[in-house]
Coordinates of C-alpha atoms in Angstrom, one line a residue:
X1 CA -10.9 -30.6 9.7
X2 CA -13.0 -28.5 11.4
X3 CA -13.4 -25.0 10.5
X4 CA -14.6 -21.8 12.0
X5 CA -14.9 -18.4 11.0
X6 CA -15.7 -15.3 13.6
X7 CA -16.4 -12.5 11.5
X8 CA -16.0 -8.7 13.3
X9 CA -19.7 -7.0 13.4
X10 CA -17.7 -4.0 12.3
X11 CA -16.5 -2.2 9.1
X12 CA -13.5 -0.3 7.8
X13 CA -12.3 0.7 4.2
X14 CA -9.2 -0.5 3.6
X15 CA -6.6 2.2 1.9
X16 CA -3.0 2.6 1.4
X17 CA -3.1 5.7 3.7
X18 CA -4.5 3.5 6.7
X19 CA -2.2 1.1 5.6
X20 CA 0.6 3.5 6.5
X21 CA -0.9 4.8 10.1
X22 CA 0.3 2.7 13.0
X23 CA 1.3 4.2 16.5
X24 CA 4.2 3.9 18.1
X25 CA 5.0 1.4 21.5
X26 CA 7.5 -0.2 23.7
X27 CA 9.3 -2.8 22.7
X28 CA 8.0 -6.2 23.6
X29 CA 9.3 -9.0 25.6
X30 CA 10.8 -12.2 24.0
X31 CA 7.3 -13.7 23.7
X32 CA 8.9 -16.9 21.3
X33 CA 6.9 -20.1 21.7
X34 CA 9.2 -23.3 23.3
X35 CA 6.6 -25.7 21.6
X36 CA 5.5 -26.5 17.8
X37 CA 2.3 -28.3 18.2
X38 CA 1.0 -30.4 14.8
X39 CA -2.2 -30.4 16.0
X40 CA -5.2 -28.3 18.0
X41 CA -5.8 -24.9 17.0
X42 CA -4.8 -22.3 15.2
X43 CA -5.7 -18.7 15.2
X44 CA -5.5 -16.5 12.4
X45 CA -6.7 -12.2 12.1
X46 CA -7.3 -11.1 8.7
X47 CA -8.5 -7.7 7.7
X48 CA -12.4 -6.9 7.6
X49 CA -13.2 -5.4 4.1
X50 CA -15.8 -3.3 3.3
X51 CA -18.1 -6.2 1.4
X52 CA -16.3 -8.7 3.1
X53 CA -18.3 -12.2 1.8
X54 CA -15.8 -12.2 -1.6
X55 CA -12.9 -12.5 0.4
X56 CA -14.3 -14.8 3.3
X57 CA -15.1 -17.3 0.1
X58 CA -11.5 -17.0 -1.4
X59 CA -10.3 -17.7 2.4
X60 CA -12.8 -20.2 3.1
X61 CA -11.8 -22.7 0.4
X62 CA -7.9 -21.6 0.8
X63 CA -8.5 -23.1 4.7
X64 CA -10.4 -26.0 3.1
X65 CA -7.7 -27.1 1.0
X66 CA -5.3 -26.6 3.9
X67 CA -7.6 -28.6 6.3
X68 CA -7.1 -31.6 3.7
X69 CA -3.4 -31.8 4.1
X70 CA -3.7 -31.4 7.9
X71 CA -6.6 -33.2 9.8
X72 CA -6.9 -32.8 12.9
X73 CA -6.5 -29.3 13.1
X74 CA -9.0 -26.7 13.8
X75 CA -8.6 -23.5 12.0
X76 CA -10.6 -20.5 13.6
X77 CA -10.7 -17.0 11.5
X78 CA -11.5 -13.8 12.8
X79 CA -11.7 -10.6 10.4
X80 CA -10.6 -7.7 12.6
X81 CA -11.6 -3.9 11.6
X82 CA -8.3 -2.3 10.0
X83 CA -8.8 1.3 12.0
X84 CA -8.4 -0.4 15.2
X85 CA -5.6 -3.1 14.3
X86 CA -2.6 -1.5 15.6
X87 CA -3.8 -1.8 19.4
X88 CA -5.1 -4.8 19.3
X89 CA -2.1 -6.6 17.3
X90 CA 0.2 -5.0 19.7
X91 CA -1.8 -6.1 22.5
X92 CA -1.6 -9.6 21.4
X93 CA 2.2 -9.6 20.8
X94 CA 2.0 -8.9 25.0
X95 CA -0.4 -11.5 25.7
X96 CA 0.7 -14.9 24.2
X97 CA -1.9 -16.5 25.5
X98 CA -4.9 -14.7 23.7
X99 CA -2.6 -14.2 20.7
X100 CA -3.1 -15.4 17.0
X101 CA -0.6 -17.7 15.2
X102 CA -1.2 -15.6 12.2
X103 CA -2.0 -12.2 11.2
X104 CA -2.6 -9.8 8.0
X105 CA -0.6 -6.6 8.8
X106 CA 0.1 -3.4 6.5
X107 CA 2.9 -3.6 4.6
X108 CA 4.4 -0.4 6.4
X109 CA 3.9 -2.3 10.0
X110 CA 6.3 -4.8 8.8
X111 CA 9.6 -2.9 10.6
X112 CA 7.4 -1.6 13.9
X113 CA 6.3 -5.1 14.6
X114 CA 9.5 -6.4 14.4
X115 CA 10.9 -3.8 16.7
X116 CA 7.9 -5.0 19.0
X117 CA 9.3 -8.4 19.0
X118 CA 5.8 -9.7 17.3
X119 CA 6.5 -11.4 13.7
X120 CA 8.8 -14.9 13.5
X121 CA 11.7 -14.6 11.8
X122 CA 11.0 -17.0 8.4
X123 CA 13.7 -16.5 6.2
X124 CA 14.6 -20.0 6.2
X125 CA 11.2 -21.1 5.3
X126 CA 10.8 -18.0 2.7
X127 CA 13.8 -19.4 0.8
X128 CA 12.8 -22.9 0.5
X129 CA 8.8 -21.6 -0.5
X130 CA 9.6 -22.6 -4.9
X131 CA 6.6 -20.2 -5.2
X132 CA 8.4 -16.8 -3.5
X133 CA 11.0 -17.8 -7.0
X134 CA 8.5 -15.1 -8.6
X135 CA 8.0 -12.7 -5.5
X136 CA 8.1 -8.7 -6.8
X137 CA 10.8 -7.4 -5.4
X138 CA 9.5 -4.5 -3.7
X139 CA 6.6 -7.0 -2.2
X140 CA 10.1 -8.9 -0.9
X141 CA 11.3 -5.9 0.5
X142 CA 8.2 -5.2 2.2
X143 CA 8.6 -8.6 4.6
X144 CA 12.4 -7.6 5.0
X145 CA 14.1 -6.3 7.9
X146 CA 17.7 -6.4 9.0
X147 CA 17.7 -8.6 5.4
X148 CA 15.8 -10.9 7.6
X149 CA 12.1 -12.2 6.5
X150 CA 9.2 -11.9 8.5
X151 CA 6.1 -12.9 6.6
X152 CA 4.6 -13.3 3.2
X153 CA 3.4 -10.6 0.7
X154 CA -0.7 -11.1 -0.1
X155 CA -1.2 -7.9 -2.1
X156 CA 0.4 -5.1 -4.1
X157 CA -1.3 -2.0 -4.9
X158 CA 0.2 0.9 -7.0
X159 CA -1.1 4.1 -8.7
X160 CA -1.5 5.5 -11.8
X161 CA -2.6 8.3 -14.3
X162 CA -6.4 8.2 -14.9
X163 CA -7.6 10.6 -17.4
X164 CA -11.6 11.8 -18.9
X165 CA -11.0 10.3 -22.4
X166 CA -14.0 12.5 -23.3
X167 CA -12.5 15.7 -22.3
X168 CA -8.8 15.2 -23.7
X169 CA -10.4 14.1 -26.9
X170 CA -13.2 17.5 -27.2
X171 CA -9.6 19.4 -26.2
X172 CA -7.4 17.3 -28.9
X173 CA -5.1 16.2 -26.3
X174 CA -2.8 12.9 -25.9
X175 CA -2.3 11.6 -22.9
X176 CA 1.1 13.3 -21.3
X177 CA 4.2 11.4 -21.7
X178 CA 6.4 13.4 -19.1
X179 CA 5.6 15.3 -15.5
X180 CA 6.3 18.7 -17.3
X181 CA 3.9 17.6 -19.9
X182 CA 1.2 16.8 -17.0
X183 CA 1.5 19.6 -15.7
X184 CA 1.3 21.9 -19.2
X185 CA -1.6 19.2 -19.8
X186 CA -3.3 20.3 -16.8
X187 CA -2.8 24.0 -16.6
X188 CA -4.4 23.3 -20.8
X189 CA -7.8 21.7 -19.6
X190 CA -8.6 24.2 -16.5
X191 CA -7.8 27.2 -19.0
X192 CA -10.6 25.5 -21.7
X193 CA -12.6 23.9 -19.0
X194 CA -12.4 26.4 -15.9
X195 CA -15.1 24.5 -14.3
X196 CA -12.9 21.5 -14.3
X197 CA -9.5 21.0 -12.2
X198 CA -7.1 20.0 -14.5
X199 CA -5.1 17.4 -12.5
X200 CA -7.0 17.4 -9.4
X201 CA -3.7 16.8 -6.7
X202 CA -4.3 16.7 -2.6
X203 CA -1.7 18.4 0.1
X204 CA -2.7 15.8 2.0
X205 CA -2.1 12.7 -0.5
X206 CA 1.5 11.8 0.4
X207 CA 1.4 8.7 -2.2
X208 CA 0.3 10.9 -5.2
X209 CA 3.4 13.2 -4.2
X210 CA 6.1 10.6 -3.7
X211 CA 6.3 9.6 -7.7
X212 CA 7.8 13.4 -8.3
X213 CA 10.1 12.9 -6.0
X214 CA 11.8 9.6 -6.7
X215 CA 11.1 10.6 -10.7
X216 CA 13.4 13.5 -9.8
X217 CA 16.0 11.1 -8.2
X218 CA 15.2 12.0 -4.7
X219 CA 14.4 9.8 -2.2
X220 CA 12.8 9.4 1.3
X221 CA 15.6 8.6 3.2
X222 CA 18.8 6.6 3.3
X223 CA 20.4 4.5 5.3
X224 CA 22.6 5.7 8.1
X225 CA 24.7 3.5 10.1
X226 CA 22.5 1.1 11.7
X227 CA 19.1 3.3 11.0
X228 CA 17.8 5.6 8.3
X229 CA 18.7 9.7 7.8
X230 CA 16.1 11.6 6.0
X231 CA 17.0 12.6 2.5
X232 CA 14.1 15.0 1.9
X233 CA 16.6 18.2 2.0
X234 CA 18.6 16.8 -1.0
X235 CA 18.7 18.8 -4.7
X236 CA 17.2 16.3 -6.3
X237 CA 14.2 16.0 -3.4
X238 CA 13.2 19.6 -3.5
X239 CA 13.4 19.5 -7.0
X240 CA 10.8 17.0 -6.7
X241 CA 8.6 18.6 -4.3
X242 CA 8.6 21.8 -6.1
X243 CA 7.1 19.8 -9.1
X244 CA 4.2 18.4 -7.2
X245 CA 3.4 21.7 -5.5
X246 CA 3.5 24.2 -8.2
X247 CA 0.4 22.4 -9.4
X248 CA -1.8 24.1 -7.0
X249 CA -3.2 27.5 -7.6
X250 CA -5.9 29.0 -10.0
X251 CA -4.6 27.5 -13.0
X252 CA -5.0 24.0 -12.0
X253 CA -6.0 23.4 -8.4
X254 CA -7.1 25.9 -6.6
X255 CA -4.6 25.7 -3.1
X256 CA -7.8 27.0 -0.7
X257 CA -9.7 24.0 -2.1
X258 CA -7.2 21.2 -2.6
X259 CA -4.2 21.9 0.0
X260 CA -6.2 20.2 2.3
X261 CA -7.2 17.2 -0.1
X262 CA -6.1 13.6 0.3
X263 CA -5.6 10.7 -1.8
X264 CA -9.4 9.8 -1.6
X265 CA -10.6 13.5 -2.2
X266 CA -8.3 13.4 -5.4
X267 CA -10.4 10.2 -6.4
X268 CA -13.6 11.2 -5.6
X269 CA -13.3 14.3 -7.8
X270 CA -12.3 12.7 -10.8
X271 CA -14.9 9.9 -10.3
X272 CA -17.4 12.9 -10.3
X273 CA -16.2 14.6 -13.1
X274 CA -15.1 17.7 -11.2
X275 CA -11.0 16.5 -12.8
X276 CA -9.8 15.6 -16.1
X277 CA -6.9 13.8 -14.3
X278 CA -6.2 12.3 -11.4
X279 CA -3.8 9.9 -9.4
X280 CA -5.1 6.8 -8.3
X281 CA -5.1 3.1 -7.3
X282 CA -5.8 0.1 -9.2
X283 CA -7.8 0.1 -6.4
X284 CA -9.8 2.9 -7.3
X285 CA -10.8 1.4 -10.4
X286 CA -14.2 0.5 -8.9
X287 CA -14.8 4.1 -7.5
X288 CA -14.6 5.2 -11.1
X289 CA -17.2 2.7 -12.4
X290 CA -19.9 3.8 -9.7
X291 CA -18.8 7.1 -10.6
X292 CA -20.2 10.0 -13.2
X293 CA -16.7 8.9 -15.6
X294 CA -18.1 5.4 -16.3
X295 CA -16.9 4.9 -19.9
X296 CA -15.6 8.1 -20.6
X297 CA -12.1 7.8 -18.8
X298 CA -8.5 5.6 -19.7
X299 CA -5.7 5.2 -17.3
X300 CA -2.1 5.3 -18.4
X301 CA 1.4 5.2 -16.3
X302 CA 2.6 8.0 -14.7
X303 CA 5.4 9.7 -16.6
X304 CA 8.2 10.0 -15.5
X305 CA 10.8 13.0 -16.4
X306 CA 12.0 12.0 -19.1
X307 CA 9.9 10.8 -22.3
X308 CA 9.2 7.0 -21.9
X309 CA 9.8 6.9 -18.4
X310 CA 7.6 5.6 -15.9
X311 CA 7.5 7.2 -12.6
X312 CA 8.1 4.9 -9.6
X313 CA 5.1 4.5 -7.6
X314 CA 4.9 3.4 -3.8
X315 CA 4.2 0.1 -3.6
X316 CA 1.6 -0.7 -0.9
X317 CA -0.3 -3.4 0.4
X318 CA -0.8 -6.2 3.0
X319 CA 1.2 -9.3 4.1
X320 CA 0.6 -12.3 6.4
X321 CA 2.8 -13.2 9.1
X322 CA 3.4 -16.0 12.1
X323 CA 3.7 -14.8 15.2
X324 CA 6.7 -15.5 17.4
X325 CA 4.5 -16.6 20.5
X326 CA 2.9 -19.0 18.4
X327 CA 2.8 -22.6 19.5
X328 CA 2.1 -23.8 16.5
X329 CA 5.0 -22.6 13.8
X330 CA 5.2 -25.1 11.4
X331 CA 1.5 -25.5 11.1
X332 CA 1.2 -21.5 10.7
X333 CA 3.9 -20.9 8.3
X334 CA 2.0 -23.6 6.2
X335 CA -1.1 -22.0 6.2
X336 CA 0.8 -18.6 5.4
X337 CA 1.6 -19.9 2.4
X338 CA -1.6 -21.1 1.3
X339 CA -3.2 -17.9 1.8
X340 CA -0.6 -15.9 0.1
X341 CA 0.1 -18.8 -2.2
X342 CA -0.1 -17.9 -6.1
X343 CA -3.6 -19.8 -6.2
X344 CA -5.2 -17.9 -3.7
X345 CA -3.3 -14.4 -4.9
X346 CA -5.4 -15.2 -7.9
X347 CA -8.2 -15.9 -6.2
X348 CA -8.7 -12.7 -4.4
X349 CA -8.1 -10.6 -7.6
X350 CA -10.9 -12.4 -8.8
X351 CA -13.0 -12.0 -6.0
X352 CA -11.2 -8.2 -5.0
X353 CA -9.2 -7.1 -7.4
X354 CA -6.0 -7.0 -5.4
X355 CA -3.1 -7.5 -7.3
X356 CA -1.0 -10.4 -6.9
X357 CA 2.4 -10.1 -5.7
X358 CA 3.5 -12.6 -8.1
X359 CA 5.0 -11.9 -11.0
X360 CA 3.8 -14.3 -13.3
X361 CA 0.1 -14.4 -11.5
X362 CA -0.1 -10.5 -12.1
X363 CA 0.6 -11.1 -16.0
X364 CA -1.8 -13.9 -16.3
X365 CA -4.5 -11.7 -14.6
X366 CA -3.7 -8.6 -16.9
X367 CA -4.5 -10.8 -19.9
X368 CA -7.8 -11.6 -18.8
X369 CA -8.6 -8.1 -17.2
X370 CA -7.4 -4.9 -19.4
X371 CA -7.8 -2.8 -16.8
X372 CA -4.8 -3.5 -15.0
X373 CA -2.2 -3.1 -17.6
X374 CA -1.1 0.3 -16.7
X375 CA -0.6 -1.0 -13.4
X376 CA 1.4 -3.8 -14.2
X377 CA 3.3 -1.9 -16.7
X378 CA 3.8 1.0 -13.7
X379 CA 5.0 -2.0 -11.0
X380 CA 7.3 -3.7 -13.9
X381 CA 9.0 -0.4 -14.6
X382 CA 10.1 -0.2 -10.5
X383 CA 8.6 0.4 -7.5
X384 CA 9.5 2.0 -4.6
X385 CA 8.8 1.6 -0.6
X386 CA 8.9 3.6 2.7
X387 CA 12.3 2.9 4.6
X388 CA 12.2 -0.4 7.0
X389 CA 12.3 1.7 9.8
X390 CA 9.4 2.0 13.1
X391 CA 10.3 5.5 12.7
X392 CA 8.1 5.8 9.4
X393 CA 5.0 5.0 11.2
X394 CA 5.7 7.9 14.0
X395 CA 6.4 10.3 10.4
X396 CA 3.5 9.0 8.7
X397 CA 0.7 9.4 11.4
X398 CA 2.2 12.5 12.5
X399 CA 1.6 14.2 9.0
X400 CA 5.4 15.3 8.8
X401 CA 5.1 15.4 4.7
X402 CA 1.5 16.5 4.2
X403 CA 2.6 19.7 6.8
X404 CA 5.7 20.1 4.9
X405 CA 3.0 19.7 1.1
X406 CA 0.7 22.1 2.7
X407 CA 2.7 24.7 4.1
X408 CA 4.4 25.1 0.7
X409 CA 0.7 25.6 -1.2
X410 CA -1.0 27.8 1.1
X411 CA 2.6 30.2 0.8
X412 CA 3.7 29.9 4.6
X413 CA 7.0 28.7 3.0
X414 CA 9.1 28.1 0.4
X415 CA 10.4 24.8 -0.9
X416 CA 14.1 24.7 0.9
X417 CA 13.2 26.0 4.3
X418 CA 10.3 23.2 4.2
X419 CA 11.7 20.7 3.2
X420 CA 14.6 21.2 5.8
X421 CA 12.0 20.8 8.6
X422 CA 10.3 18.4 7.7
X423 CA 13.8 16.2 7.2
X424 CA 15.0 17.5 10.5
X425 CA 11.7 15.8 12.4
X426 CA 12.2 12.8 10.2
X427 CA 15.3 12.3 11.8
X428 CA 14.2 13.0 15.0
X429 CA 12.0 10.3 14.4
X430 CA 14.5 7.6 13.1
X431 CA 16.7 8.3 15.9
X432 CA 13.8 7.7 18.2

């Protein structure tokens, strides 16, 4: 087998919250293939990384062993910049022709590109895959639509509690074990350490502010007949939000500095020892260890409410999926599951330090890496996920929950009246 790889002269950092931000479009044609070609070409967009030679190796030899089984076929890879993806996979779902037989997509595109008549329908496939046996659940979720499956889980990313082992110990301070206890935790450090925020939290960071809502026993949004209502107006929601926000101001996090912070503001002031605590990624973990906290920081789950209770995390990351217009199904599906097979989910934490979406993959990698144990522990304990909806791309991009965040912390209103607006354009947006 041949095999060719067009790398994108362009790059883009790949984060959770440009995961989440696709625009909205018209619905496509029926664009399915009438043909499934075992041979000629196929054409497959991955996602450019910042440092992308680790993961064009892992892919490289995944293709390799693929080309083995299949000779004959020519497999041509192009890495595509991640700010710019939404266009130009929409475009290609409206021009079959130019299109790819495979794609790497956001796990929050999932529902939109279904809507847009893009992804294959490969439930049938999914089920007879002895591998998917061992999927996470939420990762399953993410490929689901209509209880139908449209692609394959590559990568999971959660978040968790990182925290200056250096300051906590000078302080004589445990790690906190519930959100109440964060926050006293917090309010503790900035009173002894007023140069220091004590939890540094972002208006902005929507994923940092989910886990106090679901820990409360609210939730996004549920479904409603044939679509999704918003449930952000419930008790237990605004009890929720209330949590998250009343940790801005002086004695914490100052709302003129940090209302306007996001999820990689949050980071970047922990990593520079301006924040005993912080929520972030096992993604971040390399941010900290270029960072000012190298060896003087731990990371632990987020607590939940209750003593022993883990918070539920949003569960991002990316999957792979065939194309309907592809003339070459059977071929694609196969190489969908190499690259999102166990051996090369391993790979790429190796190489990347995604995390796998397997199970049994991500406990194997914790044992060698110790690192991501609080992760693990925090995806074991229950994840959640954004509603299958296209309507949660138009909510996301639009900012409807960092408004709502911010509008709260800088005192334009209080909890109930926000949260009603921002569940009233919510719906708007499902019923769209």
């Amino acid at each position: 087998m041949k095999l060719s790889v067009r790398v994108a002269a362009l790059t883009a950092v790949l984060t959770l919250a440009a995961l989440s931000a696709t625009g909205c479009a018209p619905s496509t044609a029926d664009n399915s293939a009438e043909r499934d070609e075992k041979i000629g070409t196929l054409r497959v967009w991955l996602f450019q990384e910042v440092g992308n030679a680790p993961k064009e190796r892992v892919v490289d030899e995944a293709v390799a062993a693929f080309g083995r089984k299949h000779p004959g076929v020519d497999v041509q890879v192009t890495y595509i910049p991640v700010d710019t993806r939404a266009q130009k996979i929409k475009a290609a779902f409206n021009d079959p022709k130019s299109a790819p037989d495979l794609i790497e997509y956001g796990n929050t595109d999932t529902a939109g590109y279904v809507r847009d008549g893009g992804l294959a329908d490969v439930t049938g496939e999914f089920g007879d895959w002895a591998e998917t046996k061992d999927t996470d659940p939420t990762a399953r979720e993410s490929v689901t639509v209509g209880g139908k499956i449209y692609g394959a889980p590559l990568f999971v990313g959660v978040r968790a509690l990182y925290y200056r082992t250096d300051v906590f110990q000078e302080l004589g301070l445990e790690p906190p074990t519930t959100l109440t206890g964060l926050a006293e935790t917090a309010r503790t450090v900035r009173a002894k350490r007023p140069e220091l925020y004590g939890l540094a939290v972002g208006g902005a960071y929507t994923y940092g502010a989910l886990p106090f809502i679901w820990a409360h026993g609210g939730e996004l949004a549920r479904r409603k007949g044939g679509s999704y209502g918003s449930a952000l107006d419930s008790p237990a929601a605004r009890k929720g939000i209330k949590a998250y926000t009343s940790l801005f101001g002086d004695d914490n996090c100052p709302a003129a500095k940090c209302a306007g912070m996001g999820g990689n503001d949050t980071v970047t002031a922990f990593a520079s020892g301006k924040a005993a605590m912080a929520i972030g990624g096992d993604f971040s973990h390399q941010a900290m260890e270029d960072g000012k906290v190298k060896g003087t920081y731990a990371v632990v789950p987020l607590p939940g409410v209750t003593a022993g209770e883990i918070a539920p995390a949003f569960a991002g990351g990316n999957n792979l999926g065939v194309l309907k217009s592809s003339s070459h199904r059977t071929l694609a599906v196969d190489l969908m599951k190499t690259l999102a097979g166990k051996r090369t989910q391993e790979k790429l934490f190796e190489a990347m330090g995604t995390l796998p979406t397997f199970t049994d993959v991500r406990e194997a990698v914790a044992r060698k890496e110790p690192f991501v144990a609080p992760f693990v522990k925090t995806l074991d304990a229950g994840t959640k996920f954004v509603p299958a909806s296209p309507g949660w791309a138009e909510i996301d991009s639009s900012l409807v929950l960092p408004t709502m965040f911010q509008e709260i912390v800088r005192g334009d209103e209080q909890v109930g009246p926000a949260a009603r607006d921002a569940a009233r354009k919510m719906d708007e947006a499902f019923q769209r």
